[in-house]
mmCIF file with all atom_site columns, C-alpha atoms in Angstrom:
data_model
loop_
_atom_site.group_PDB
_atom_site.id
_atom_site.type_symbol
_atom_site.label_atom_id
_atom_site.label_alt_id
_atom_site.label_comp_id
_atom_site.label_asym_id
_atom_site.label_entity_id
_atom_site.label_seq_id
_atom_site.pdbx_PDB_ins_code
_atom_site.Cartn_x
_atom_site.Cartn_y
_atom_site.Cartn_z
_atom_site.occupancy
_atom_site.B_iso_or_equiv
_atom_site.pdbx_formal_charge
_atom_site.auth_seq_id
_atom_site.auth_comp_id
_atom_site.auth_asym_id
_atom_site.auth_atom_id
_atom_site.pdbx_PDB_model_num
ATOM 1   C CA . MET A 1 1   ? -2.088  -72.199 12.780 1.00 0.00 ? 1   MET A CA 1
ATOM 2   C CA . ARG A 1 2   ? 0.669   -70.908 10.528 1.00 0.00 ? 2   ARG A CA 1
ATOM 3   C CA . THR A 1 3   ? -1.907  -69.257 8.233  1.00 0.00 ? 3   THR A CA 1
ATOM 4   C CA . VAL A 1 4   ? -3.515  -67.483 11.185 1.00 0.00 ? 4   VAL A CA 1
ATOM 5   C CA . LYS A 1 5   ? -0.161  -66.254 12.422 1.00 0.00 ? 5   LYS A CA 1
ATOM 6   C CA . MET A 1 6   ? 0.681   -64.938 8.966  1.00 0.00 ? 6   MET A CA 1
ATOM 7   C CA . ILE A 1 7   ? -2.588  -62.975 8.900  1.00 0.00 ? 7   ILE A CA 1
ATOM 8   C CA . LEU A 1 8   ? -2.038  -61.542 12.385 1.00 0.00 ? 8   LEU A CA 1
ATOM 9   C CA . VAL A 1 9   ? 1.606   -60.675 11.773 1.00 0.00 ? 9   VAL A CA 1
ATOM 10  C CA . ALA A 1 10  ? 0.753   -59.051 8.456  1.00 0.00 ? 10  ALA A CA 1
ATOM 11  C CA . ILE A 1 11  ? -1.992  -56.934 9.995  1.00 0.00 ? 11  ILE A CA 1
ATOM 12  C CA . ALA A 1 12  ? 0.280   -55.893 12.848 1.00 0.00 ? 12  ALA A CA 1
ATOM 13  C CA . ALA A 1 13  ? 3.086   -55.071 10.442 1.00 0.00 ? 13  ALA A CA 1
ATOM 14  C CA . CYS A 1 14  ? 0.833   -52.887 8.307  1.00 0.00 ? 14  CYS A CA 1
ATOM 15  C CA . PHE A 1 15  ? -0.734  -50.917 11.126 1.00 0.00 ? 15  PHE A CA 1
ATOM 16  C CA . GLY A 1 16  ? 1.448   -51.513 14.179 1.00 0.00 ? 16  GLY A CA 1
ATOM 17  C CA . MET A 1 17  ? 0.726   -52.416 17.787 1.00 0.00 ? 17  MET A CA 1
ATOM 18  C CA . SER A 1 18  ? 0.975   -48.834 19.056 1.00 0.00 ? 18  SER A CA 1
ATOM 19  C CA . LEU A 1 19  ? -1.972  -46.463 19.202 1.00 0.00 ? 19  LEU A CA 1
ATOM 20  C CA . THR A 1 20  ? -2.180  -43.496 16.892 1.00 0.00 ? 20  THR A CA 1
ATOM 21  C CA . ALA A 1 21  ? -2.612  -39.988 18.195 1.00 0.00 ? 21  ALA A CA 1
ATOM 22  C CA . HIS A 1 22  ? -6.187  -38.987 18.945 1.00 0.00 ? 22  HIS A CA 1
ATOM 23  C CA . ALA A 1 23  ? -8.075  -38.318 15.735 1.00 0.00 ? 23  ALA A CA 1
ATOM 24  C CA . GLU A 1 24  ? -11.541 -37.131 14.887 1.00 0.00 ? 24  GLU A CA 1
ATOM 25  C CA . ALA A 1 25  ? -13.883 -40.087 15.265 1.00 0.00 ? 25  ALA A CA 1
ATOM 26  C CA . THR A 1 26  ? -15.171 -41.667 12.075 1.00 0.00 ? 26  THR A CA 1
ATOM 27  C CA . ASP A 1 27  ? -18.913 -41.833 11.450 1.00 0.00 ? 27  ASP A CA 1
ATOM 28  C CA . VAL A 1 28  ? -19.473 -45.571 10.890 1.00 0.00 ? 28  VAL A CA 1
ATOM 29  C CA . THR A 1 29  ? -22.406 -44.851 8.581  1.00 0.00 ? 29  THR A CA 1
ATOM 30  C CA . THR A 1 30  ? -19.915 -43.422 6.081  1.00 0.00 ? 30  THR A CA 1
ATOM 31  C CA . VAL A 1 31  ? -17.620 -46.469 6.090  1.00 0.00 ? 31  VAL A CA 1
ATOM 32  C CA . ASP A 1 32  ? -18.445 -49.788 4.418  1.00 0.00 ? 32  ASP A CA 1
ATOM 33  C CA . ASN A 1 33  ? -15.848 -51.941 6.209  1.00 0.00 ? 33  ASN A CA 1
ATOM 34  C CA . THR A 1 34  ? -15.060 -51.282 9.857  1.00 0.00 ? 34  THR A CA 1
ATOM 35  C CA . VAL A 1 35  ? -15.633 -52.324 13.482 1.00 0.00 ? 35  VAL A CA 1
ATOM 36  C CA . TYR A 1 36  ? -17.769 -50.390 15.958 1.00 0.00 ? 36  TYR A CA 1
ATOM 37  C CA . ILE A 1 37  ? -19.390 -50.618 19.427 1.00 0.00 ? 37  ILE A CA 1
ATOM 38  C CA . GLU A 1 38  ? -23.037 -50.255 20.311 1.00 0.00 ? 38  GLU A CA 1
ATOM 39  C CA . PRO A 1 39  ? -23.495 -47.493 22.946 1.00 0.00 ? 39  PRO A CA 1
ATOM 40  C CA . LEU A 1 40  ? -24.298 -49.010 26.321 1.00 0.00 ? 40  LEU A CA 1
ATOM 41  C CA . THR A 1 41  ? -25.302 -48.215 29.881 1.00 0.00 ? 41  THR A CA 1
ATOM 42  C CA . ALA A 1 42  ? -23.822 -49.426 33.161 1.00 0.00 ? 42  ALA A CA 1
ATOM 43  C CA . THR A 1 43  ? -23.967 -48.761 36.892 1.00 0.00 ? 43  THR A CA 1
ATOM 44  C CA . THR A 1 44  ? -21.151 -47.912 39.252 1.00 0.00 ? 44  THR A CA 1
ATOM 45  C CA . GLY A 1 45  ? -19.495 -50.934 40.838 1.00 0.00 ? 45  GLY A CA 1
ATOM 46  C CA . LYS A 1 46  ? -20.986 -53.320 38.261 1.00 0.00 ? 46  LYS A CA 1
ATOM 47  C CA . THR A 1 47  ? -19.905 -55.026 35.064 1.00 0.00 ? 47  THR A CA 1
ATOM 48  C CA . ALA A 1 48  ? -21.156 -54.346 31.551 1.00 0.00 ? 48  ALA A CA 1
ATOM 49  C CA . VAL A 1 49  ? -20.624 -56.099 28.233 1.00 0.00 ? 49  VAL A CA 1
ATOM 50  C CA . LEU A 1 50  ? -19.337 -54.290 25.156 1.00 0.00 ? 50  LEU A CA 1
ATOM 51  C CA . SER A 1 51  ? -20.767 -55.621 21.907 1.00 0.00 ? 51  SER A CA 1
ATOM 52  C CA . ILE A 1 52  ? -18.013 -55.350 19.303 1.00 0.00 ? 52  ILE A CA 1
ATOM 53  C CA . ARG A 1 53  ? -19.682 -55.343 15.907 1.00 0.00 ? 53  ARG A CA 1
ATOM 54  C CA . MET A 1 54  ? -18.390 -55.402 12.342 1.00 0.00 ? 54  MET A CA 1
ATOM 55  C CA . LYS A 1 55  ? -20.001 -54.069 9.188  1.00 0.00 ? 55  LYS A CA 1
ATOM 56  C CA . ASN A 1 56  ? -18.497 -55.195 5.919  1.00 0.00 ? 56  ASN A CA 1
ATOM 57  C CA . THR A 1 57  ? -19.201 -55.440 2.219  1.00 0.00 ? 57  THR A CA 1
ATOM 58  C CA . VAL A 1 58  ? -16.262 -57.780 1.549  1.00 0.00 ? 58  VAL A CA 1
ATOM 59  C CA . GLU A 1 59  ? -15.465 -61.206 2.977  1.00 0.00 ? 59  GLU A CA 1
ATOM 60  C CA . VAL A 1 60  ? -13.455 -60.668 6.158  1.00 0.00 ? 60  VAL A CA 1
ATOM 61  C CA . GLU A 1 61  ? -11.455 -63.475 7.753  1.00 0.00 ? 61  GLU A CA 1
ATOM 62  C CA . GLY A 1 62  ? -9.315  -61.463 10.171 1.00 0.00 ? 62  GLY A CA 1
ATOM 63  C CA . LEU A 1 63  ? -9.517  -58.193 12.084 1.00 0.00 ? 63  LEU A CA 1
ATOM 64  C CA . GLN A 1 64  ? -7.602  -56.027 14.544 1.00 0.00 ? 64  GLN A CA 1
ATOM 65  C CA . PHE A 1 65  ? -8.518  -53.075 16.750 1.00 0.00 ? 65  PHE A CA 1
ATOM 66  C CA . ALA A 1 66  ? -7.340  -51.243 19.853 1.00 0.00 ? 66  ALA A CA 1
ATOM 67  C CA . LEU A 1 67  ? -9.927  -50.574 22.568 1.00 0.00 ? 67  LEU A CA 1
ATOM 68  C CA . VAL A 1 68  ? -9.536  -47.373 24.603 1.00 0.00 ? 68  VAL A CA 1
ATOM 69  C CA . LEU A 1 69  ? -11.780 -47.123 27.682 1.00 0.00 ? 69  LEU A CA 1
ATOM 70  C CA . PRO A 1 70  ? -12.519 -44.042 29.821 1.00 0.00 ? 70  PRO A CA 1
ATOM 71  C CA . GLU A 1 71  ? -11.048 -43.638 33.293 1.00 0.00 ? 71  GLU A CA 1
ATOM 72  C CA . GLY A 1 72  ? -12.885 -45.795 35.811 1.00 0.00 ? 72  GLY A CA 1
ATOM 73  C CA . VAL A 1 73  ? -13.837 -48.448 33.253 1.00 0.00 ? 73  VAL A CA 1
ATOM 74  C CA . THR A 1 74  ? -11.524 -51.435 32.813 1.00 0.00 ? 74  THR A CA 1
ATOM 75  C CA . VAL A 1 75  ? -11.575 -54.900 31.288 1.00 0.00 ? 75  VAL A CA 1
ATOM 76  C CA . VAL A 1 76  ? -12.382 -57.378 34.063 1.00 0.00 ? 76  VAL A CA 1
ATOM 77  C CA . GLU A 1 77  ? -9.415  -59.028 35.737 1.00 0.00 ? 77  GLU A CA 1
ATOM 78  C CA . GLN A 1 78  ? -9.895  -62.409 34.025 1.00 0.00 ? 78  GLN A CA 1
ATOM 79  C CA . PRO A 1 79  ? -9.438  -61.460 30.336 1.00 0.00 ? 79  PRO A CA 1
ATOM 80  C CA . ASP A 1 80  ? -9.579  -65.094 29.202 1.00 0.00 ? 80  ASP A CA 1
ATOM 81  C CA . SER A 1 81  ? -13.253 -65.175 30.162 1.00 0.00 ? 81  SER A CA 1
ATOM 82  C CA . ALA A 1 82  ? -13.916 -61.468 29.599 1.00 0.00 ? 82  ALA A CA 1
ATOM 83  C CA . ILE A 1 83  ? -13.066 -61.437 25.878 1.00 0.00 ? 83  ILE A CA 1
ATOM 84  C CA . CYS A 1 84  ? -15.231 -63.887 23.969 1.00 0.00 ? 84  CYS A CA 1
ATOM 85  C CA . LEU A 1 85  ? -15.835 -64.617 20.303 1.00 0.00 ? 85  LEU A CA 1
ATOM 86  C CA . SER A 1 86  ? -19.503 -64.270 19.406 1.00 0.00 ? 86  SER A CA 1
ATOM 87  C CA . TYR A 1 87  ? -21.318 -66.995 17.487 1.00 0.00 ? 87  TYR A CA 1
ATOM 88  C CA . GLU A 1 88  ? -23.623 -64.471 15.818 1.00 0.00 ? 88  GLU A CA 1
ATOM 89  C CA . ARG A 1 89  ? -21.351 -64.372 12.769 1.00 0.00 ? 89  ARG A CA 1
ATOM 90  C CA . THR A 1 90  ? -19.378 -67.576 13.295 1.00 0.00 ? 90  THR A CA 1
ATOM 91  C CA . ASP A 1 91  ? -20.328 -71.161 14.099 1.00 0.00 ? 91  ASP A CA 1
ATOM 92  C CA . SER A 1 92  ? -19.125 -73.827 16.515 1.00 0.00 ? 92  SER A CA 1
ATOM 93  C CA . THR A 1 93  ? -17.577 -75.925 13.727 1.00 0.00 ? 93  THR A CA 1
ATOM 94  C CA . SER A 1 94  ? -15.017 -73.220 12.911 1.00 0.00 ? 94  SER A CA 1
ATOM 95  C CA . VAL A 1 95  ? -11.886 -72.407 14.898 1.00 0.00 ? 95  VAL A CA 1
ATOM 96  C CA . TYR A 1 96  ? -10.753 -68.819 15.336 1.00 0.00 ? 96  TYR A CA 1
ATOM 97  C CA . ALA A 1 97  ? -7.624  -67.402 16.915 1.00 0.00 ? 97  ALA A CA 1
ATOM 98  C CA . LEU A 1 98  ? -8.442  -64.731 19.506 1.00 0.00 ? 98  LEU A CA 1
ATOM 99  C CA . GLU A 1 99  ? -5.391  -62.905 20.834 1.00 0.00 ? 99  GLU A CA 1
ATOM 100 C CA . TYR A 1 100 ? -5.014  -59.707 22.837 1.00 0.00 ? 100 TYR A CA 1
ATOM 101 C CA . ALA A 1 101 ? -2.337  -57.558 24.457 1.00 0.00 ? 101 ALA A CA 1
ATOM 102 C CA . THR A 1 102 ? -2.604  -54.748 27.015 1.00 0.00 ? 102 THR A CA 1
ATOM 103 C CA . ALA A 1 103 ? -0.458  -51.670 26.418 1.00 0.00 ? 103 ALA A CA 1
ATOM 104 C CA . ASP A 1 104 ? 1.188   -49.559 29.122 1.00 0.00 ? 104 ASP A CA 1
ATOM 105 C CA . ASP A 1 105 ? -1.531  -46.927 28.724 1.00 0.00 ? 105 ASP A CA 1
ATOM 106 C CA . GLY A 1 106 ? -4.227  -49.519 29.459 1.00 0.00 ? 106 GLY A CA 1
ATOM 107 C CA . SER A 1 107 ? -5.542  -49.843 25.908 1.00 0.00 ? 107 SER A CA 1
ATOM 108 C CA . LEU A 1 108 ? -6.306  -53.327 24.688 1.00 0.00 ? 108 LEU A CA 1
ATOM 109 C CA . THR A 1 109 ? -5.267  -54.551 21.227 1.00 0.00 ? 109 THR A CA 1
ATOM 110 C CA . VAL A 1 110 ? -7.338  -57.479 19.953 1.00 0.00 ? 110 VAL A CA 1
ATOM 111 C CA . PHE A 1 111 ? -6.704  -59.801 16.984 1.00 0.00 ? 111 PHE A CA 1
ATOM 112 C CA . VAL A 1 112 ? -9.224  -62.249 15.548 1.00 0.00 ? 112 VAL A CA 1
ATOM 113 C CA . ALA A 1 113 ? -8.594  -64.562 12.590 1.00 0.00 ? 113 ALA A CA 1
ATOM 114 C CA . SER A 1 114 ? -9.938  -67.833 11.221 1.00 0.00 ? 114 SER A CA 1
ATOM 115 C CA . HIS A 1 115 ? -7.693  -70.891 11.342 1.00 0.00 ? 115 HIS A CA 1
ATOM 116 C CA . GLU A 1 116 ? -9.362  -72.124 8.171  1.00 0.00 ? 116 GLU A CA 1
ATOM 117 C CA . ARG A 1 117 ? -9.394  -68.701 6.490  1.00 0.00 ? 117 ARG A CA 1
ATOM 118 C CA . ARG A 1 118 ? -13.158 -68.781 6.697  1.00 0.00 ? 118 ARG A CA 1
ATOM 119 C CA . ALA A 1 119 ? -14.929 -65.449 6.342  1.00 0.00 ? 119 ALA A CA 1
ATOM 120 C CA . PHE A 1 120 ? -17.362 -64.129 8.939  1.00 0.00 ? 120 PHE A CA 1
ATOM 121 C CA . SER A 1 121 ? -20.996 -64.616 7.914  1.00 0.00 ? 121 SER A CA 1
ATOM 122 C CA . GLY A 1 122 ? -23.333 -61.760 7.119  1.00 0.00 ? 122 GLY A CA 1
ATOM 123 C CA . ASN A 1 123 ? -22.584 -58.094 6.600  1.00 0.00 ? 123 ASN A CA 1
ATOM 124 C CA . ASP A 1 124 ? -23.298 -56.486 9.984  1.00 0.00 ? 124 ASP A CA 1
ATOM 125 C CA . GLY A 1 125 ? -23.403 -57.840 13.522 1.00 0.00 ? 125 GLY A CA 1
ATOM 126 C CA . GLU A 1 126 ? -21.550 -58.853 16.658 1.00 0.00 ? 126 GLU A CA 1
ATOM 127 C CA . VAL A 1 127 ? -18.142 -60.520 16.286 1.00 0.00 ? 127 VAL A CA 1
ATOM 128 C CA . LEU A 1 128 ? -17.042 -60.592 19.934 1.00 0.00 ? 128 LEU A CA 1
ATOM 129 C CA . THR A 1 129 ? -17.883 -59.295 23.399 1.00 0.00 ? 129 THR A CA 1
ATOM 130 C CA . ILE A 1 130 ? -15.701 -57.726 26.070 1.00 0.00 ? 130 ILE A CA 1
ATOM 131 C CA . LYS A 1 131 ? -16.788 -57.573 29.716 1.00 0.00 ? 131 LYS A CA 1
ATOM 132 C CA . VAL A 1 132 ? -15.760 -54.404 31.557 1.00 0.00 ? 132 VAL A CA 1
ATOM 133 C CA . GLN A 1 133 ? -15.909 -53.277 35.177 1.00 0.00 ? 133 GLN A CA 1
ATOM 134 C CA . VAL A 1 134 ? -17.123 -49.817 36.229 1.00 0.00 ? 134 VAL A CA 1
ATOM 135 C CA . ALA A 1 135 ? -15.375 -48.585 39.377 1.00 0.00 ? 135 ALA A CA 1
ATOM 136 C CA . LYS A 1 136 ? -17.606 -47.684 42.330 1.00 0.00 ? 136 LYS A CA 1
ATOM 137 C CA . GLY A 1 137 ? -16.250 -44.138 42.485 1.00 0.00 ? 137 GLY A CA 1
ATOM 138 C CA . THR A 1 138 ? -16.955 -43.323 38.838 1.00 0.00 ? 138 THR A CA 1
ATOM 139 C CA . ILE A 1 139 ? -18.934 -40.092 38.486 1.00 0.00 ? 139 ILE A CA 1
ATOM 140 C CA . PRO A 1 140 ? -22.235 -40.720 36.664 1.00 0.00 ? 140 PRO A CA 1
ATOM 141 C CA . GLY A 1 141 ? -22.285 -39.398 33.126 1.00 0.00 ? 141 GLY A CA 1
ATOM 142 C CA . THR A 1 142 ? -21.678 -40.328 29.510 1.00 0.00 ? 142 THR A CA 1
ATOM 143 C CA . TYR A 1 143 ? -18.103 -41.114 28.496 1.00 0.00 ? 143 TYR A CA 1
ATOM 144 C CA . PRO A 1 144 ? -16.484 -41.874 25.126 1.00 0.00 ? 144 PRO A CA 1
ATOM 145 C CA . ILE A 1 145 ? -15.126 -45.284 24.167 1.00 0.00 ? 145 ILE A CA 1
ATOM 146 C CA . TYR A 1 146 ? -12.762 -45.526 21.209 1.00 0.00 ? 146 TYR A CA 1
ATOM 147 C CA . LEU A 1 147 ? -11.810 -48.249 18.779 1.00 0.00 ? 147 LEU A CA 1
ATOM 148 C CA . ARG A 1 148 ? -8.553  -47.287 17.070 1.00 0.00 ? 148 ARG A CA 1
ATOM 149 C CA . ASP A 1 149 ? -6.252  -48.767 14.443 1.00 0.00 ? 149 ASP A CA 1
ATOM 150 C CA . ILE A 1 150 ? -9.035  -50.924 12.997 1.00 0.00 ? 150 ILE A CA 1
ATOM 151 C CA . ALA A 1 151 ? -7.803  -53.265 10.255 1.00 0.00 ? 151 ALA A CA 1
ATOM 152 C CA . LEU A 1 152 ? -9.862  -55.826 8.357  1.00 0.00 ? 152 LEU A CA 1
ATOM 153 C CA . ALA A 1 153 ? -8.280  -58.627 6.330  1.00 0.00 ? 153 ALA A CA 1
ATOM 154 C CA . ASP A 1 154 ? -10.159 -59.268 3.100  1.00 0.00 ? 154 ASP A CA 1
ATOM 155 C CA . SER A 1 155 ? -10.071 -62.989 2.301  1.00 0.00 ? 155 SER A CA 1
ATOM 156 C CA . GLN A 1 156 ? -9.368  -62.093 -1.328 1.00 0.00 ? 156 GLN A CA 1
ATOM 157 C CA . GLU A 1 157 ? -6.673  -59.520 -0.563 1.00 0.00 ? 157 GLU A CA 1
ATOM 158 C CA . VAL A 1 158 ? -4.878  -60.569 2.620  1.00 0.00 ? 158 VAL A CA 1
ATOM 159 C CA . PRO A 1 159 ? -3.408  -59.075 4.796  1.00 0.00 ? 159 PRO A CA 1
ATOM 160 C CA . ALA A 1 160 ? -5.244  -55.829 5.464  1.00 0.00 ? 160 ALA A CA 1
ATOM 161 C CA . SER A 1 161 ? -7.265  -54.169 2.776  1.00 0.00 ? 161 SER A CA 1
ATOM 162 C CA . TYR A 1 162 ? -9.409  -51.913 4.946  1.00 0.00 ? 162 TYR A CA 1
ATOM 163 C CA . TYR A 1 163 ? -8.293  -49.550 7.704  1.00 0.00 ? 163 TYR A CA 1
ATOM 164 C CA . THR A 1 164 ? -10.179 -47.113 9.955  1.00 0.00 ? 164 THR A CA 1
ATOM 165 C CA . GLN A 1 165 ? -8.152  -44.878 12.241 1.00 0.00 ? 165 GLN A CA 1
ATOM 166 C CA . GLU A 1 166 ? -10.782 -44.316 14.923 1.00 0.00 ? 166 GLU A CA 1
ATOM 167 C CA . VAL A 1 167 ? -14.435 -44.979 15.718 1.00 0.00 ? 167 VAL A CA 1
ATOM 168 C CA . GLU A 1 168 ? -16.134 -43.517 18.792 1.00 0.00 ? 168 GLU A CA 1
ATOM 169 C CA . SER A 1 169 ? -18.937 -44.921 20.938 1.00 0.00 ? 169 SER A CA 1
ATOM 170 C CA . SER A 1 170 ? -20.100 -44.213 24.488 1.00 0.00 ? 170 SER A CA 1
ATOM 171 C CA . ILE A 1 171 ? -20.911 -45.670 27.870 1.00 0.00 ? 171 ILE A CA 1
ATOM 172 C CA . THR A 1 172 ? -23.477 -43.974 30.086 1.00 0.00 ? 172 THR A CA 1
ATOM 173 C CA . VAL A 1 173 ? -22.796 -44.604 33.781 1.00 0.00 ? 173 VAL A CA 1
ATOM 174 C CA . TYR A 1 174 ? -25.515 -44.412 36.394 1.00 0.00 ? 174 TYR A CA 1
ATOM 175 C CA . LEU A 1 175 ? -25.090 -44.395 40.167 1.00 0.00 ? 175 LEU A CA 1
ATOM 176 C CA . HIS A 1 176 ? -25.909 -47.847 41.527 1.00 0.00 ? 176 HIS A CA 1
ATOM 177 C CA . GLY A 1 177 ? -29.269 -47.648 43.285 1.00 0.00 ? 177 GLY A CA 1
ATOM 178 C CA . ASP A 1 178 ? -30.271 -44.320 41.718 1.00 0.00 ? 178 ASP A CA 1
ATOM 179 C CA . VAL A 1 179 ? -33.567 -45.563 40.276 1.00 0.00 ? 179 VAL A CA 1
ATOM 180 C CA . ASN A 1 180 ? -35.170 -42.153 39.714 1.00 0.00 ? 180 ASN A CA 1
ATOM 181 C CA . LEU A 1 181 ? -31.937 -40.728 38.224 1.00 0.00 ? 181 LEU A CA 1
ATOM 182 C CA . ASP A 1 182 ? -31.755 -37.699 40.499 1.00 0.00 ? 182 ASP A CA 1
ATOM 183 C CA . GLY A 1 183 ? -28.034 -38.216 41.138 1.00 0.00 ? 183 GLY A CA 1
ATOM 184 C CA . GLU A 1 184 ? -28.299 -39.737 44.605 1.00 0.00 ? 184 GLU A CA 1
ATOM 185 C CA . VAL A 1 185 ? -29.606 -42.816 46.396 1.00 0.00 ? 185 VAL A CA 1
ATOM 186 C CA . GLY A 1 186 ? -32.447 -42.060 48.805 1.00 0.00 ? 186 GLY A CA 1
ATOM 187 C CA . ILE A 1 187 ? -36.105 -42.392 49.711 1.00 0.00 ? 187 ILE A CA 1
ATOM 188 C CA . GLY A 1 188 ? -37.116 -41.235 46.235 1.00 0.00 ? 188 GLY A CA 1
ATOM 189 C CA . ASP A 1 189 ? -35.577 -44.383 44.776 1.00 0.00 ? 189 ASP A CA 1
ATOM 190 C CA . ILE A 1 190 ? -37.581 -46.618 47.124 1.00 0.00 ? 190 ILE A CA 1
ATOM 191 C CA . VAL A 1 191 ? -40.718 -44.750 46.036 1.00 0.00 ? 191 VAL A CA 1
ATOM 192 C CA . ALA A 1 192 ? -39.719 -45.249 42.386 1.00 0.00 ? 192 ALA A CA 1
ATOM 193 C CA . VAL A 1 193 ? -39.312 -49.015 42.891 1.00 0.00 ? 193 VAL A CA 1
ATOM 194 C CA . THR A 1 194 ? -42.669 -49.164 44.673 1.00 0.00 ? 194 THR A CA 1
ATOM 195 C CA . ASN A 1 195 ? -44.313 -47.320 41.775 1.00 0.00 ? 195 ASN A CA 1
ATOM 196 C CA . ILE A 1 196 ? -42.712 -49.669 39.256 1.00 0.00 ? 196 ILE A CA 1
ATOM 197 C CA . MET A 1 197 ? -44.035 -52.654 41.215 1.00 0.00 ? 197 MET A CA 1
ATOM 198 C CA . ALA A 1 198 ? -47.505 -51.067 41.279 1.00 0.00 ? 198 ALA A CA 1
ATOM 199 C CA . GLY A 1 199 ? -47.372 -50.406 37.560 1.00 0.00 ? 199 GLY A CA 1
ATOM 200 C CA . THR A 1 200 ? -47.720 -46.653 37.933 1.00 0.00 ? 200 THR A CA 1
ATOM 201 C CA . GLU A 1 201 ? -44.198 -45.896 36.737 1.00 0.00 ? 201 GLU A CA 1
ATOM 202 C CA . ASN A 1 202 ? -42.241 -47.360 33.866 1.00 0.00 ? 202 ASN A CA 1
ATOM 203 C CA . SER A 1 203 ? -39.185 -49.398 34.749 1.00 0.00 ? 203 SER A CA 1
ATOM 204 C CA . ASN A 1 204 ? -35.823 -48.049 33.635 1.00 0.00 ? 204 ASN A CA 1
ATOM 205 C CA . TYR A 1 205 ? -32.239 -49.299 33.493 1.00 0.00 ? 205 TYR A CA 1
ATOM 206 C CA . ASN A 1 206 ? -31.636 -48.813 37.232 1.00 0.00 ? 206 ASN A CA 1
ATOM 207 C CA . GLY A 1 207 ? -34.821 -50.431 38.501 1.00 0.00 ? 207 GLY A CA 1
ATOM 208 C CA . ASP A 1 208 ? -33.252 -53.864 39.026 1.00 0.00 ? 208 ASP A CA 1
ATOM 209 C CA . VAL A 1 209 ? -30.845 -52.805 41.778 1.00 0.00 ? 209 VAL A CA 1
ATOM 210 C CA . ASN A 1 210 ? -30.019 -56.291 43.104 1.00 0.00 ? 210 ASN A CA 1
ATOM 211 C CA . ASP A 1 211 ? -29.480 -57.801 39.627 1.00 0.00 ? 211 ASP A CA 1
ATOM 212 C CA . ASP A 1 212 ? -32.098 -60.548 39.952 1.00 0.00 ? 212 ASP A CA 1
ATOM 213 C CA . HIS A 1 213 ? -33.695 -59.547 36.621 1.00 0.00 ? 213 HIS A CA 1
ATOM 214 C CA . GLU A 1 214 ? -36.893 -58.233 38.173 1.00 0.00 ? 214 GLU A CA 1
ATOM 215 C CA . VAL A 1 215 ? -38.067 -55.226 40.148 1.00 0.00 ? 215 VAL A CA 1
ATOM 216 C CA . GLY A 1 216 ? -39.322 -56.131 43.597 1.00 0.00 ? 216 GLY A CA 1
ATOM 217 C CA . ILE A 1 217 ? -38.860 -56.102 47.368 1.00 0.00 ? 217 ILE A CA 1
ATOM 218 C CA . GLY A 1 218 ? -35.249 -57.238 46.972 1.00 0.00 ? 218 GLY A CA 1
ATOM 219 C CA . ASP A 1 219 ? -34.455 -53.969 45.204 1.00 0.00 ? 219 ASP A CA 1
ATOM 220 C CA . ILE A 1 220 ? -35.909 -51.942 48.086 1.00 0.00 ? 220 ILE A CA 1
ATOM 221 C CA . VAL A 1 221 ? -33.712 -53.920 50.486 1.00 0.00 ? 221 VAL A CA 1
ATOM 222 C CA . ALA A 1 222 ? -30.694 -53.267 48.248 1.00 0.00 ? 222 ALA A CA 1
ATOM 223 C CA . ILE A 1 223 ? -31.404 -49.525 48.156 1.00 0.00 ? 223 ILE A CA 1
ATOM 224 C CA . THR A 1 224 ? -31.785 -49.461 51.943 1.00 0.00 ? 224 THR A CA 1
ATOM 225 C CA . ASN A 1 225 ? -28.417 -51.213 52.279 1.00 0.00 ? 225 ASN A CA 1
ATOM 226 C CA . ILE A 1 226 ? -26.769 -48.698 49.956 1.00 0.00 ? 226 ILE A CA 1
ATOM 227 C CA . MET A 1 227 ? -28.222 -45.812 51.999 1.00 0.00 ? 227 MET A CA 1
ATOM 228 C CA . ALA A 1 228 ? -26.905 -47.468 55.170 1.00 0.00 ? 228 ALA A CA 1
ATOM 229 C CA . GLY A 1 229 ? -23.467 -47.932 53.612 1.00 0.00 ? 229 GLY A CA 1
ATOM 230 C CA . VAL A 1 230 ? -23.467 -51.732 53.888 1.00 0.00 ? 230 VAL A CA 1
ATOM 231 C CA . GLU A 1 231 ? -23.598 -52.382 50.143 1.00 0.00 ? 231 GLU A CA 1
#
C-alpha cells in the first residue's frame, strides 16, 4: 500500500489536484501516452457509461485525470459503484488502488495505481468506467466532455513521465422517447417503433424506450406514458 501511496502522492505533487484553466483540446492521435473517452450517446433522465481508455507506448502502472462533465450530466450518486476498474487491461489476480475526489466545481479527480507496481496490459483500451446520470431537463444536443491534468506514471520512471493538459470528447443527448429524432415525443415515434418492429425502418439508439433491450409493444406503451406525462 505504501508504494501505491507514493505513486499517487508523487503524481499529485507534480500536477496538483486543482484543474488548469481551459486549454485547447489535444488531438489524441498526436499523443502516444494519454487517457481519452470514447464519444457516447445518452437519453434524458437515463444513465450512461463513460469508457475511460488509455493509449500508451510505455509501461504504465499509475494514472491520474480530472473529469469535467457538461451541465446536466453528473456522476451517479453512488460513486463507489459508479466508478469501476475495467478488466480489459488488468486481471482479477492483481490489486489496484482506485481513489477519487470531487472538487467544488463538480469535476472529479481520479487516481489509479497498482499495489504490485504491475503495468497495465496492452497499448490501447479501456482502463475504467464511470456511470453518469443525464438530467431529465437536459436540452438534446451534443456537449463536450473534458479530461484534464492527465498524468501517466511510467513503471521505469516513476512518478509521472507523461502529461497531457486536456483531451476533449463528447456526449450526444437525445430526448427520452424521441425515436424518430424530430425533437419531440409524439405519434411519429409510435409509428417509428411500429416500423422498426415490421422491419421497414432501421432501429436507432432511441428505439428501445423502456430499456428492455428490444424494440416492441412495451416501447409503444412507454411512449404513450411519456406523452401522457406519467413517465
